[in-house]
Coordinates of C-alpha atoms in Angstrom, one line a residue:
M24 CA 136.5 115.5 55.8
T25 CA 132.8 115.5 55.1
Q26 CA 133.3 117.7 52.0
Q27 CA 136.1 115.5 50.8
A28 CA 134.1 112.4 51.2
S29 CA 131.2 114.0 49.4
A30 CA 133.4 115.0 46.5
A31 CA 134.9 111.5 46.3
R32 CA 131.4 110.0 46.3
N33 CA 130.4 112.2 43.3
E34 CA 133.6 111.4 41.4
A35 CA 134.0 107.7 41.9
P36 CA 131.0 106.4 40.0
T37 CA 131.7 108.4 36.8
P38 CA 132.5 106.2 33.8
A39 CA 135.4 108.3 32.6
A40 CA 138.6 106.3 32.9
K41 CA 142.0 107.8 33.6
S42 CA 144.5 107.8 30.8
K43 CA 147.6 105.8 31.1
S44 CA 149.9 108.7 30.3
G45 CA 148.9 111.6 32.5
G46 CA 146.4 110.0 34.9
K47 CA 143.8 112.5 33.8
S48 CA 140.2 111.8 32.9
E49 CA 139.3 111.5 29.3
S50 CA 137.4 114.3 27.6
S51 CA 133.7 113.9 27.1
P52 CA 133.9 113.8 23.2
R53 CA 136.2 110.7 23.4
I54 CA 133.9 109.0 25.8
G55 CA 130.9 109.7 23.6
L56 CA 132.7 108.6 20.5
R57 CA 133.7 105.3 22.1
W58 CA 130.2 104.5 23.2
D59 CA 128.8 105.6 19.8
V60 CA 131.2 103.3 17.9
R61 CA 130.2 100.3 20.1
T62 CA 126.5 101.0 19.6
L63 CA 126.9 101.6 15.9
S64 CA 128.8 98.3 15.6
L65 CA 126.0 96.4 17.2
L66 CA 123.5 98.2 15.0
A67 CA 125.6 97.2 11.9
V68 CA 125.6 93.6 13.0
L69 CA 121.8 93.7 13.5
A70 CA 121.4 95.3 10.1
V71 CA 123.5 92.5 8.5
L72 CA 121.4 89.9 10.2
V73 CA 118.2 91.5 8.9
A74 CA 119.7 91.5 5.4
V75 CA 120.6 87.9 5.7
G76 CA 117.2 87.0 6.9
G77 CA 115.6 89.0 4.1
I78 CA 117.7 87.2 1.5
T79 CA 117.5 83.7 2.8
A80 CA 113.8 83.8 3.8
P81 CA 112.3 87.0 2.3
N82 CA 108.6 86.0 2.5
E83 CA 108.8 84.7 6.0
F84 CA 111.4 86.9 7.7
L85 CA 110.2 90.3 6.6
A86 CA 106.6 89.5 7.3
T87 CA 105.0 91.8 9.9
S88 CA 103.9 88.8 11.9
N89 CA 107.4 87.4 12.1
L90 CA 109.0 90.7 13.1
Q91 CA 106.3 91.0 15.8
L92 CA 107.3 87.5 16.9
V93 CA 111.0 88.4 17.1
L94 CA 110.3 91.5 19.2
T95 CA 108.0 89.6 21.5
Q96 CA 110.5 86.8 22.0
A97 CA 113.2 89.3 22.7
S98 CA 111.0 91.1 25.2
V99 CA 111.0 88.3 27.9
I100 CA 114.8 87.7 27.9
G101 CA 115.3 91.4 27.4
V102 CA 113.7 92.3 30.7
V103 CA 115.9 89.7 32.4
T104 CA 118.9 91.1 30.7
V105 CA 118.2 94.6 32.0
G106 CA 118.4 93.3 35.5
M107 CA 121.5 91.3 34.7
T108 CA 123.2 94.3 33.3
F109 CA 123.0 96.1 36.6
V110 CA 124.4 93.1 38.5
I111 CA 127.3 92.6 36.1
T112 CA 128.1 96.3 36.1
S113 CA 128.5 96.1 39.9
G114 CA 131.0 93.3 39.5
G115 CA 128.5 90.5 40.4
I116 CA 126.8 87.7 38.5
D117 CA 123.4 86.0 38.8
L118 CA 123.2 82.4 37.6
S119 CA 119.7 82.0 39.0
V120 CA 117.6 84.2 36.8
G121 CA 116.2 81.4 34.6
A122 CA 115.3 79.3 37.6
I123 CA 113.6 82.3 39.3
V124 CA 111.6 82.9 36.2
A125 CA 110.5 79.3 36.3
L126 CA 109.6 79.4 40.0
A127 CA 107.7 82.7 39.6
S128 CA 105.8 81.4 36.6
V129 CA 104.6 78.2 38.2
W130 CA 103.8 79.8 41.6
A131 CA 101.7 82.4 39.8
T132 CA 99.8 79.8 37.8
T133 CA 98.7 77.5 40.5
V134 CA 94.9 77.0 40.9
A135 CA 94.9 78.9 44.1
T136 CA 96.7 81.9 42.6
Q137 CA 94.5 82.0 39.5
E138 CA 91.4 82.4 41.7
F139 CA 92.6 86.0 42.3
G140 CA 92.6 86.7 38.6
F141 CA 94.9 89.0 36.6
A142 CA 96.1 91.0 39.6
G143 CA 96.8 87.8 41.6
I144 CA 98.9 86.3 38.9
A145 CA 100.9 89.4 38.2
F146 CA 101.5 90.2 41.9
T147 CA 102.6 86.6 42.7
A148 CA 105.0 86.5 39.8
V149 CA 106.6 89.8 40.8
I150 CA 106.7 89.1 44.6
V151 CA 108.3 85.6 44.1
G152 CA 111.0 87.2 41.9
V153 CA 111.7 89.9 44.4
G154 CA 111.7 87.4 47.2
C155 CA 114.3 85.3 45.4
G156 CA 116.3 88.4 44.7
L157 CA 116.2 89.3 48.4
V158 CA 117.6 85.9 49.4
N159 CA 120.4 86.2 46.8
G160 CA 121.2 89.8 48.0
M161 CA 121.2 88.9 51.7
L162 CA 123.5 85.9 51.1
I163 CA 125.9 87.9 49.0
A164 CA 125.9 91.3 50.7
Y165 CA 125.5 90.3 54.3
G166 CA 126.4 86.6 54.3
R167 CA 129.6 87.4 52.3
M168 CA 129.0 84.5 49.9
V169 CA 130.6 84.6 46.5
P170 CA 127.9 85.6 44.0
F171 CA 128.6 82.6 41.8
I172 CA 128.0 80.2 44.7
A173 CA 125.0 82.0 46.1
T174 CA 123.1 82.3 42.8
L175 CA 124.1 78.7 41.8
A176 CA 122.5 77.5 45.0
M177 CA 119.4 79.6 44.2
L178 CA 119.4 78.1 40.7
A179 CA 119.2 74.6 42.1
S180 CA 116.7 75.4 44.9
A181 CA 114.3 77.4 42.6
R182 CA 114.3 74.7 40.0
G183 CA 113.7 72.0 42.5
L184 CA 110.8 74.0 44.1
A185 CA 109.3 74.7 40.7
L186 CA 109.3 71.0 39.9
Q187 CA 107.8 70.2 43.3
I188 CA 105.0 72.7 42.8
T189 CA 104.1 71.4 39.3
D190 CA 104.9 67.8 39.9
G191 CA 106.3 67.8 36.4
S192 CA 103.0 68.9 34.7
T193 CA 102.1 72.0 32.8
Q194 CA 99.8 74.5 34.6
I195 CA 97.3 76.0 32.1
V196 CA 96.2 79.5 32.6
S197 CA 92.4 79.9 32.6
V198 CA 92.2 83.7 33.4
A199 CA 90.8 85.3 30.2
S200 CA 92.3 88.8 30.9
V201 CA 95.8 87.3 31.1
L202 CA 95.4 85.4 27.9
D203 CA 93.9 88.4 26.1
L204 CA 97.0 90.4 26.7
G205 CA 98.9 88.1 24.4
A206 CA 96.2 88.1 21.7
R207 CA 96.6 90.0 18.5
D208 CA 93.5 92.1 19.2
S209 CA 95.4 93.6 22.1
Y210 CA 98.2 95.0 19.9
I211 CA 98.6 98.8 20.1
L212 CA 99.3 100.3 16.7
G213 CA 100.6 96.9 15.7
I214 CA 102.9 96.6 18.7
P215 CA 102.4 93.7 21.1
P216 CA 101.8 94.7 24.7
L217 CA 104.8 92.6 25.9
V218 CA 107.1 94.7 23.6
L219 CA 105.7 97.9 25.2
I220 CA 106.5 96.4 28.7
F221 CA 110.0 95.6 27.5
A222 CA 110.4 99.2 26.2
A223 CA 109.2 100.6 29.5
V224 CA 111.6 98.5 31.5
T225 CA 114.4 99.5 29.2
V226 CA 113.7 103.2 29.5
V227 CA 113.5 103.0 33.3
G228 CA 116.7 100.9 33.4
W229 CA 118.6 103.4 31.2
L230 CA 117.5 106.3 33.4
L231 CA 118.3 104.5 36.6
L232 CA 121.8 103.5 35.4
N233 CA 122.7 106.8 33.6
R234 CA 120.8 109.5 35.4
T235 CA 120.6 108.6 39.1
T236 CA 122.8 108.3 42.1
F237 CA 121.9 104.6 42.2
G238 CA 123.4 104.1 38.8
R239 CA 126.6 106.0 39.7
R240 CA 127.0 104.0 42.8
T241 CA 126.5 100.7 40.9
V242 CA 129.3 101.7 38.5
A243 CA 131.5 102.7 41.4
V244 CA 131.0 99.4 43.3
G245 CA 131.9 97.5 40.1
G246 CA 134.9 99.6 39.4
N247 CA 136.4 99.4 42.9
A248 CA 134.3 98.3 45.8
E249 CA 136.9 99.4 48.4
A250 CA 137.2 102.9 46.9
A251 CA 133.4 103.1 46.8
R252 CA 133.2 102.2 50.5
L253 CA 135.8 104.8 51.4
A254 CA 133.8 107.3 49.4
G255 CA 130.9 106.8 51.7
I256 CA 128.8 104.3 49.6
D257 CA 127.2 101.4 51.6
V258 CA 128.5 98.7 49.3
R259 CA 126.5 95.9 51.0
R260 CA 123.2 97.7 50.8
Q261 CA 123.9 98.6 47.2
R262 CA 124.5 95.0 46.3
L263 CA 121.3 94.0 48.1
Y264 CA 119.4 96.5 46.0
L265 CA 120.9 95.2 42.8
Y266 CA 119.9 91.6 43.4
L267 CA 116.4 92.8 44.4
L268 CA 116.3 94.6 41.1
S269 CA 117.4 91.5 39.2
G270 CA 114.7 89.5 41.0
L271 CA 112.1 92.2 40.1
C272 CA 113.0 91.9 36.5
C273 CA 112.7 88.1 36.7
G274 CA 109.3 88.4 38.2
I275 CA 108.1 90.8 35.4
A276 CA 109.6 88.4 32.8
A277 CA 107.8 85.5 34.4
F278 CA 104.5 87.2 34.0
M279 CA 105.3 88.1 30.4
L280 CA 106.2 84.4 29.8
I281 CA 102.9 83.4 31.3
V282 CA 101.0 85.7 28.9
L283 CA 103.1 84.5 26.0
A284 CA 102.8 80.7 26.7
G285 CA 99.4 80.7 28.5
S286 CA 100.9 78.3 31.1
G287 CA 103.4 77.8 33.8
Q288 CA 106.1 75.1 33.6
N289 CA 109.1 74.2 35.7
T290 CA 111.2 74.2 32.5
N291 CA 110.5 77.9 31.8
G292 CA 113.5 80.2 31.6
N293 CA 115.9 77.4 30.7
L294 CA 119.4 78.8 30.0
Y295 CA 118.1 82.4 30.4
E296 CA 121.1 83.1 32.6
L297 CA 123.5 82.3 29.8
D298 CA 121.5 84.3 27.2
A299 CA 121.3 87.3 29.5
I300 CA 125.0 87.3 30.4
A301 CA 125.9 86.8 26.8
A302 CA 123.7 89.7 25.6
A303 CA 125.1 92.0 28.3
I304 CA 128.7 91.2 27.4
I305 CA 128.4 91.6 23.6
G306 CA 126.5 94.9 24.4
G307 CA 129.6 96.3 26.1
T308 CA 129.0 95.6 29.8
L309 CA 132.3 94.5 31.4
L310 CA 132.2 91.1 33.0
S311 CA 134.6 92.4 35.6
G312 CA 132.3 95.3 36.5
G313 CA 132.7 99.0 36.4
R314 CA 131.0 99.6 33.0
G315 CA 127.5 98.8 31.8
T316 CA 125.2 99.8 29.0
I317 CA 121.4 99.2 28.8
V318 CA 121.2 100.1 25.1
G319 CA 124.0 97.7 24.3
S320 CA 122.4 94.9 26.3
V321 CA 119.1 95.4 24.4
L322 CA 120.9 95.3 21.1
G323 CA 122.6 92.2 22.2
V324 CA 119.3 90.6 23.0
L325 CA 118.0 91.6 19.5
V326 CA 121.1 90.2 17.8
F327 CA 120.7 86.8 19.5
T328 CA 116.9 86.6 19.0
T329 CA 117.3 87.5 15.3
I330 CA 119.9 84.8 14.9
T331 CA 117.6 82.2 16.5
N332 CA 114.7 83.3 14.2
I333 CA 116.8 83.2 11.0
F334 CA 118.1 79.7 11.9
A335 CA 114.6 78.5 12.6
L336 CA 113.2 79.9 9.3
N337 CA 116.0 78.2 7.4
N338 CA 115.5 74.9 9.2
L339 CA 119.2 74.9 10.4
E340 CA 120.4 72.8 13.3
T341 CA 120.3 74.1 16.8
A342 CA 123.8 73.0 17.3
V343 CA 125.1 75.4 14.5
Q344 CA 123.0 78.2 16.1
Q345 CA 124.7 77.6 19.5
I346 CA 128.2 77.6 17.8
A347 CA 127.4 80.9 16.1
K348 CA 126.3 82.4 19.4
G349 CA 129.5 81.2 21.1
A350 CA 131.6 82.7 18.4
I351 CA 129.9 86.1 18.8
I352 CA 130.5 86.0 22.6
V353 CA 134.2 85.1 22.2
A354 CA 134.6 87.9 19.6
A355 CA 132.9 90.4 21.8
V356 CA 135.1 89.5 24.8
L357 CA 138.3 89.7 22.7
V358 CA 137.3 93.2 21.5
Q359 CA 136.8 94.3 25.1
R360 CA 140.1 93.0 26.2
R361 CA 141.9 94.7 23.3
S362 CA 140.3 98.0 24.3
P363 CA 142.5 100.2 26.5
H364 CA 139.4 100.6 28.7
G365 CA 138.6 96.9 28.9
D366 CA 139.3 94.5 31.7
G367 CA 142.5 93.1 30.3

């Protein structure tokens, strides 16, 4: 029985889906082809957007400073999206990421915290994010609360606490080493440090999801939690770890936002939860769980950030921008549902 359980544990998390005809797993070439087509499609969309930006605002859009700005803006929400990808892959959802970013950013920029300098701000931002993730994970994994309800409650609570800490005012950062990290002089080979942080988080996230037992267990829990439990996976503990990971990403993003804005505000991270979910979905992560892709999520973030930048450079209304984003999300979900490996 022990050998059988071990075998089941190794087999359950794999992304290969059984074919409808014979009940056998797909061959690796077909799996690789499917993922390559999805990634190439997103790259094609991104290339079209770059072409549109180059045509409509050639002097502004293709400027090095603007491309650096696009990547920097994508970095903050991108780190949040990496954590969100893990949560959605497991079949969960986290509506509180934006509020956690706000709470972590204002807690880390209080006068008392800034007295501890760079390390104090960074540590506080990360520990607040992890703490909020711990609360979410405990409520969902051991309190058996529905993820939607638990994270919605955290959203309201974190926003309220952030407002109480700031009393509605902006907390200006006075620590020079933190502000210097966002200055142009700190760029490495023309790359902003925040982009390098995003790249590091992306690489770690990809390795964690695709090359570790933790990633295989995440996919298994999202695909069929009961089957994962029978295979020997501690589903509750795995879910706790996933929300801790999401909180950690929010803490890192909060610190990045502090560097970028030079302040902490209770309005930080507004609608980050929607942007992160949308980026993960159009990237190929199934909202029902069981399949996730870090590369796709990152490309989804870049697509949305590029759209926002193009609309801003052409002075187009925000309402039209939101409509365009909504259309892209609907199209991505419809493509997933038409796929034989989708959720519908």
